[in-house]
Amino acid sequence: MIDDSDTEIIAINKAYNYVNDDPSTNIFIDKVKILICHWHVLRAWKKNILTKLIAKTSNPPKTLREKKAMREHALSLMMNMMRAETPLDFDLEHEKFDTWCIDADDE
C-alpha cells in the first residue's frame, strides 16, 4: 500500500509490471497490484467527487441539509466499496452505489 504518488506508481510499474522490464513496449501485465492508502482515497473522493455532487433542480429546491445528507450518503456508499474484503463484496457494494446514483438522478 502506497501514498497517492504518481512517481511511486510509475516506479512500481516500471520495475514489476512491464513485459521484459521495458515500458517502451507498452505491454503491461499486472504482476504487482498497487493499492493506495484509504486516507488518500478518501481525500481524493472528498476533493474530486463530493464537491462536484450536486442535487438536480427540484421543486421545491433541496435544502442545504438535504444536499449535505445526499453527499454523506454517497460517501458512505463509496466507503463500503473501499472496505470490501472480496471482489464479490466490492461488486455488491458497487451495485448498491450504482443503484443509488440512478435513483438520485431520477429525483
Short mmCIF file of C-alpha atoms in Angstrom, two decimals:
data_model
loop_
_atom_site.label_atom_id
_atom_site.label_comp_id
_atom_site.label_asym_id
_atom_site.label_seq_id
_atom_site.Cartn_x
_atom_site.Cartn_y
_atom_site.Cartn_z
CA MET A 1 0.00 0.00 0.00
CA ILE A 2 1.38 3.37 -1.01
CA ASP A 3 0.51 7.02 -0.78
CA ASP A 4 -1.19 8.57 -3.79
CA SER A 5 2.05 9.29 -5.60
CA ASP A 6 2.32 9.19 -9.39
CA THR A 7 6.09 8.80 -9.05
CA GLU A 8 5.74 5.70 -6.85
CA ILE A 9 3.11 4.18 -9.16
CA ILE A 10 5.28 4.73 -12.24
CA ALA A 11 8.35 3.28 -10.49
CA ILE A 12 6.48 0.16 -9.35
CA ASN A 13 5.00 -0.37 -12.80
CA LYS A 14 8.40 0.05 -14.46
CA ALA A 15 10.02 -2.36 -12.02
CA TYR A 16 7.36 -5.06 -11.93
CA ASN A 17 4.54 -4.67 -14.39
CA TYR A 18 6.06 -4.37 -17.86
CA VAL A 19 6.97 -7.35 -20.04
CA ASN A 20 10.75 -7.65 -20.36
CA ASP A 21 11.05 -4.71 -17.95
CA ASP A 22 10.69 -2.45 -20.98
CA PRO A 23 7.97 0.22 -20.63
CA SER A 24 8.55 1.29 -24.25
CA THR A 25 6.92 -1.95 -25.44
CA ASN A 26 3.64 -0.79 -23.90
CA ILE A 27 2.92 -4.37 -22.90
CA PHE A 28 1.60 -4.14 -19.39
CA ILE A 29 0.93 -7.07 -17.10
CA ASP A 30 -0.50 -6.96 -13.63
CA LYS A 31 2.03 -8.92 -11.56
CA VAL A 32 2.02 -6.42 -8.73
CA LYS A 33 -1.20 -4.81 -7.57
CA ILE A 34 -0.87 -1.24 -6.41
CA LEU A 35 -3.08 -0.27 -3.50
CA ILE A 36 -3.46 3.33 -2.42
CA CYS A 37 -3.99 4.01 1.29
CA HIS A 38 -7.54 4.63 2.41
CA TRP A 39 -6.78 8.10 3.72
CA HIS A 40 -5.57 9.24 0.30
CA VAL A 41 -8.53 7.61 -1.47
CA LEU A 42 -10.95 9.31 0.93
CA ARG A 43 -9.24 12.67 0.47
CA ALA A 44 -9.42 12.33 -3.31
CA TRP A 45 -13.12 11.42 -3.15
CA LYS A 46 -13.92 14.39 -0.96
CA LYS A 47 -11.95 16.72 -3.20
CA ASN A 48 -12.94 15.38 -6.60
CA ILE A 49 -16.32 13.73 -6.24
CA LEU A 50 -18.29 15.01 -3.28
CA THR A 51 -17.57 18.65 -4.04
CA LYS A 52 -18.99 18.10 -7.54
CA LEU A 53 -22.05 16.16 -6.42
CA ILE A 54 -24.99 18.49 -6.71
CA ALA A 55 -28.68 17.89 -6.42
CA LYS A 56 -30.65 18.45 -9.58
CA THR A 57 -33.07 21.33 -9.62
CA SER A 58 -36.21 20.21 -7.86
CA ASN A 59 -39.47 21.75 -6.86
CA PRO A 60 -39.29 22.67 -4.05
CA PRO A 61 -35.49 23.13 -4.10
CA LYS A 62 -33.44 20.88 -1.82
CA THR A 63 -32.32 22.49 1.40
CA LEU A 64 -28.66 22.68 2.38
CA ARG A 65 -29.35 19.97 4.95
CA GLU A 66 -30.80 17.68 2.26
CA LYS A 67 -27.81 18.31 -0.03
CA LYS A 68 -25.40 17.56 2.82
CA ALA A 69 -27.29 14.35 3.64
CA MET A 70 -27.06 13.36 -0.02
CA ARG A 71 -23.27 13.84 -0.05
CA GLU A 72 -22.87 11.97 3.25
CA HIS A 73 -24.90 9.05 1.92
CA ALA A 74 -22.81 8.96 -1.27
CA LEU A 75 -19.61 8.94 0.81
CA SER A 76 -20.98 6.14 3.00
CA LEU A 77 -21.72 4.00 -0.07
CA MET A 78 -18.27 4.67 -1.52
CA MET A 79 -16.60 3.79 1.78
CA ASN A 80 -18.50 0.48 1.80
CA MET A 81 -16.87 -0.29 -1.55
CA MET A 82 -13.47 0.67 -0.17
CA ARG A 83 -13.93 -1.63 2.83
CA ALA A 84 -14.99 -4.63 0.75
CA GLU A 85 -12.94 -7.67 1.65
CA THR A 86 -13.54 -9.70 -1.51
CA PRO A 87 -14.17 -8.90 -5.16
CA LEU A 88 -17.72 -10.20 -4.73
CA ASP A 89 -18.32 -7.88 -1.75
CA PHE A 90 -16.98 -4.99 -3.82
CA ASP A 91 -19.27 -5.83 -6.73
CA LEU A 92 -22.30 -5.95 -4.42
CA GLU A 93 -21.43 -2.60 -2.84
CA HIS A 94 -20.75 -1.10 -6.26
CA GLU A 95 -24.18 -2.26 -7.42
CA LYS A 96 -25.77 -0.53 -4.41
CA PHE A 97 -23.86 2.66 -5.24
CA ASP A 98 -24.81 2.46 -8.90
CA THR A 99 -28.48 1.99 -7.99
CA TRP A 100 -28.33 4.96 -5.63
CA CYS A 101 -26.79 7.12 -8.37
CA ILE A 102 -29.60 6.21 -10.77
CA ASP A 103 -32.27 6.78 -8.11
CA ALA A 104 -30.73 10.11 -7.06
CA ASP A 105 -30.61 11.21 -10.69
CA ASP A 106 -34.32 10.42 -11.10
CA GLU A 107 -35.35 12.60 -8.13
#
